[in-house]
Amino acid sequence: MSEILTQTKNSSAYVYIGEYIRKRKQYKKQKFSE
């Protein structure tokens, strides 16, 4: 049970980090295009 809980926490954190990186890349592209 605890293993599933940690896996869920890890995956949600991974998704959060992925979104953060994607937003940073988009932000950088916007700065360059201006």
PDB file of N, CA and C in Angstrom:
ATOM      1  N   MET A   1       0.844  -1.208   0.000  1.00  0.00           N
ATOM      2  CA  MET A   1       0.000   0.000   0.000  1.00  0.00           C
ATOM      3  C   MET A   1       0.881   1.261   0.000  1.00  0.00           C
ATOM      4  N   SER A   2       1.896   1.264   0.849  1.00  0.00           N
ATOM      5  CA  SER A   2       2.765   2.446   0.920  1.00  0.00           C
ATOM      6  C   SER A   2       3.543   2.624  -0.385  1.00  0.00           C
ATOM      7  N   GLU A   3       3.860   1.509  -1.050  1.00  0.00           N
ATOM      8  CA  GLU A   3       4.587   1.588  -2.334  1.00  0.00           C
ATOM      9  C   GLU A   3       3.743   2.319  -3.375  1.00  0.00           C
ATOM     10  N   ILE A   4       2.464   1.977  -3.441  1.00  0.00           N
ATOM     11  CA  ILE A   4       1.556   2.628  -4.398  1.00  0.00           C
ATOM     12  C   ILE A   4       1.467   4.124  -4.075  1.00  0.00           C
ATOM     13  N   LEU A   5       1.442   4.451  -2.802  1.00  0.00           N
ATOM     14  CA  LEU A   5       1.331   5.848  -2.387  1.00  0.00           C
ATOM     15  C   LEU A   5       2.553   6.640  -2.849  1.00  0.00           C
ATOM     16  N   THR A   6       3.745   6.069  -2.655  1.00  0.00           N
ATOM     17  CA  THR A   6       4.966   6.775  -3.059  1.00  0.00           C
ATOM     18  C   THR A   6       5.037   6.875  -4.572  1.00  0.00           C
ATOM     19  N   GLN A   7       4.599   5.852  -5.278  1.00  0.00           N
ATOM     20  CA  GLN A   7       4.596   5.892  -6.742  1.00  0.00           C
ATOM     21  C   GLN A   7       3.685   7.014  -7.231  1.00  0.00           C
ATOM     22  N   THR A   8       2.534   7.151  -6.598  1.00  0.00           N
ATOM     23  CA  THR A   8       1.597   8.206  -6.992  1.00  0.00           C
ATOM     24  C   THR A   8       2.219   9.575  -6.728  1.00  0.00           C
ATOM     25  N   LYS A   9       2.865   9.726  -5.583  1.00  0.00           N
ATOM     26  CA  LYS A   9       3.511  11.000  -5.243  1.00  0.00           C
ATOM     27  C   LYS A   9       4.607  11.317  -6.251  1.00  0.00           C
ATOM     28  N   ASN A  10       5.407  10.305  -6.573  1.00  0.00           N
ATOM     29  CA  ASN A  10       6.512  10.511  -7.515  1.00  0.00           C
ATOM     30  C   ASN A  10       5.981  10.899  -8.889  1.00  0.00           C
ATOM     31  N   SER A  11       4.962  10.210  -9.354  1.00  0.00           N
ATOM     32  CA  SER A  11       4.430  10.479 -10.695  1.00  0.00           C
ATOM     33  C   SER A  11       3.815  11.877 -10.753  1.00  0.00           C
ATOM     34  N   SER A  12       3.112  12.279  -9.707  1.00  0.00           N
ATOM     35  CA  SER A  12       2.496  13.607  -9.710  1.00  0.00           C
ATOM     36  C   SER A  12       3.577  14.683  -9.671  1.00  0.00           C
ATOM     37  N   ALA A  13       4.637  14.430  -8.926  1.00  0.00           N
ATOM     38  CA  ALA A  13       5.755  15.377  -8.874  1.00  0.00           C
ATOM     39  C   ALA A  13       6.437  15.442 -10.234  1.00  0.00           C
ATOM     40  N   TYR A  14       6.560  14.281 -10.883  1.00  0.00           N
ATOM     41  CA  TYR A  14       7.190  14.215 -12.210  1.00  0.00           C
ATOM     42  C   TYR A  14       6.376  15.020 -13.216  1.00  0.00           C
ATOM     43  N   VAL A  15       5.063  14.871 -13.166  1.00  0.00           N
ATOM     44  CA  VAL A  15       4.177  15.617 -14.073  1.00  0.00           C
ATOM     45  C   VAL A  15       4.314  17.114 -13.800  1.00  0.00           C
ATOM     46  N   TYR A  16       4.368  17.485 -12.519  1.00  0.00           N
ATOM     47  CA  TYR A  16       4.487  18.890 -12.136  1.00  0.00           C
ATOM     48  C   TYR A  16       5.786  19.481 -12.674  1.00  0.00           C
ATOM     49  N   ILE A  17       6.885  18.732 -12.513  1.00  0.00           N
ATOM     50  CA  ILE A  17       8.190  19.191 -12.999  1.00  0.00           C
ATOM     51  C   ILE A  17       8.164  19.311 -14.523  1.00  0.00           C
ATOM     52  N   GLY A  18       7.545  18.338 -15.180  1.00  0.00           N
ATOM     53  CA  GLY A  18       7.454  18.363 -16.641  1.00  0.00           C
ATOM     54  C   GLY A  18       6.714  19.601 -17.120  1.00  0.00           C
ATOM     55  N   GLU A  19       5.607  19.924 -16.457  1.00  0.00           N
ATOM     56  CA  GLU A  19       4.834  21.119 -16.823  1.00  0.00           C
ATOM     57  C   GLU A  19       5.678  22.376 -16.607  1.00  0.00           C
ATOM     58  N   TYR A  20       6.420  22.393 -15.495  1.00  0.00           N
ATOM     59  CA  TYR A  20       7.251  23.551 -15.160  1.00  0.00           C
ATOM     60  C   TYR A  20       8.313  23.786 -16.232  1.00  0.00           C
ATOM     61  N   ILE A  21       8.965  22.697 -16.663  1.00  0.00           N
ATOM     62  CA  ILE A  21      10.005  22.799 -17.696  1.00  0.00           C
ATOM     63  C   ILE A  21       9.390  23.270 -19.009  1.00  0.00           C
ATOM     64  N   ARG A  22       8.218  22.724 -19.342  1.00  0.00           N
ATOM     65  CA  ARG A  22       7.559  23.092 -20.595  1.00  0.00           C
ATOM     66  C   ARG A  22       7.209  24.587 -20.594  1.00  0.00           C
ATOM     67  N   LYS A  23       6.707  25.087 -19.475  1.00  0.00           N
ATOM     68  CA  LYS A  23       6.347  26.503 -19.379  1.00  0.00           C
ATOM     69  C   LYS A  23       7.589  27.377 -19.487  1.00  0.00           C
ATOM     70  N   ARG A  24       8.689  26.926 -18.873  1.00  0.00           N
ATOM     71  CA  ARG A  24       9.934  27.696 -18.944  1.00  0.00           C
ATOM     72  C   ARG A  24      10.413  27.791 -20.390  1.00  0.00           C
ATOM     73  N   LYS A  25      10.325  26.688 -21.136  1.00  0.00           N
ATOM     74  CA  LYS A  25      10.748  26.684 -22.542  1.00  0.00           C
ATOM     75  C   LYS A  25       9.880  27.641 -23.350  1.00  0.00           C
ATOM     76  N   GLN A  26       8.574  27.615 -23.124  1.00  0.00           N
ATOM     77  CA  GLN A  26       7.659  28.510 -23.843  1.00  0.00           C
ATOM     78  C   GLN A  26       7.999  29.962 -23.509  1.00  0.00           C
ATOM     79  N   TYR A  27       8.302  30.234 -22.250  1.00  0.00           N
ATOM     80  CA  TYR A  27       8.619  31.587 -21.810  1.00  0.00           C
ATOM     81  C   TYR A  27       9.889  32.076 -22.502  1.00  0.00           C
ATOM     82  N   LYS A  28      10.889  31.198 -22.582  1.00  0.00           N
ATOM     83  CA  LYS A  28      12.141  31.562 -23.245  1.00  0.00           C
ATOM     84  C   LYS A  28      11.895  31.848 -24.721  1.00  0.00           C
ATOM     85  N   LYS A  29      11.074  31.029 -25.376  1.00  0.00           N
ATOM     86  CA  LYS A  29      10.762  31.230 -26.797  1.00  0.00           C
ATOM     87  C   LYS A  29      10.097  32.592 -26.996  1.00  0.00           C
ATOM     88  N   GLN A  30       9.188  32.951 -26.114  1.00  0.00           N
ATOM     89  CA  GLN A  30       8.492  34.234 -26.224  1.00  0.00           C
ATOM     90  C   GLN A  30       9.491  35.384 -26.100  1.00  0.00           C
ATOM     91  N   LYS A  31      10.433  35.262 -25.166  1.00  0.00           N
ATOM     92  CA  LYS A  31      11.414  36.324 -24.964  1.00  0.00           C
ATOM     93  C   LYS A  31      12.283  36.484 -26.204  1.00  0.00           C
ATOM     94  N   PHE A  32      12.656  35.367 -26.826  1.00  0.00           N
ATOM     95  CA  PHE A  32      13.510  35.418 -28.013  1.00  0.00           C
ATOM     96  C   PHE A  32      12.754  36.002 -29.205  1.00  0.00           C
ATOM     97  N   SER A  33      11.488  35.681 -29.316  1.00  0.00           N
ATOM     98  CA  SER A  33      10.713  36.110 -30.488  1.00  0.00           C
ATOM     99  C   SER A  33      10.415  37.610 -30.437  1.00  0.00           C
ATOM    100  N   GLU A  34      10.437  38.207 -29.261  1.00  0.00           N
ATOM    101  CA  GLU A  34      10.119  39.641 -29.151  1.00  0.00           C
ATOM    102  C   GLU A  34      11.224  40.513 -29.732  1.00  0.00           C
TER     103      GLU A  34
END
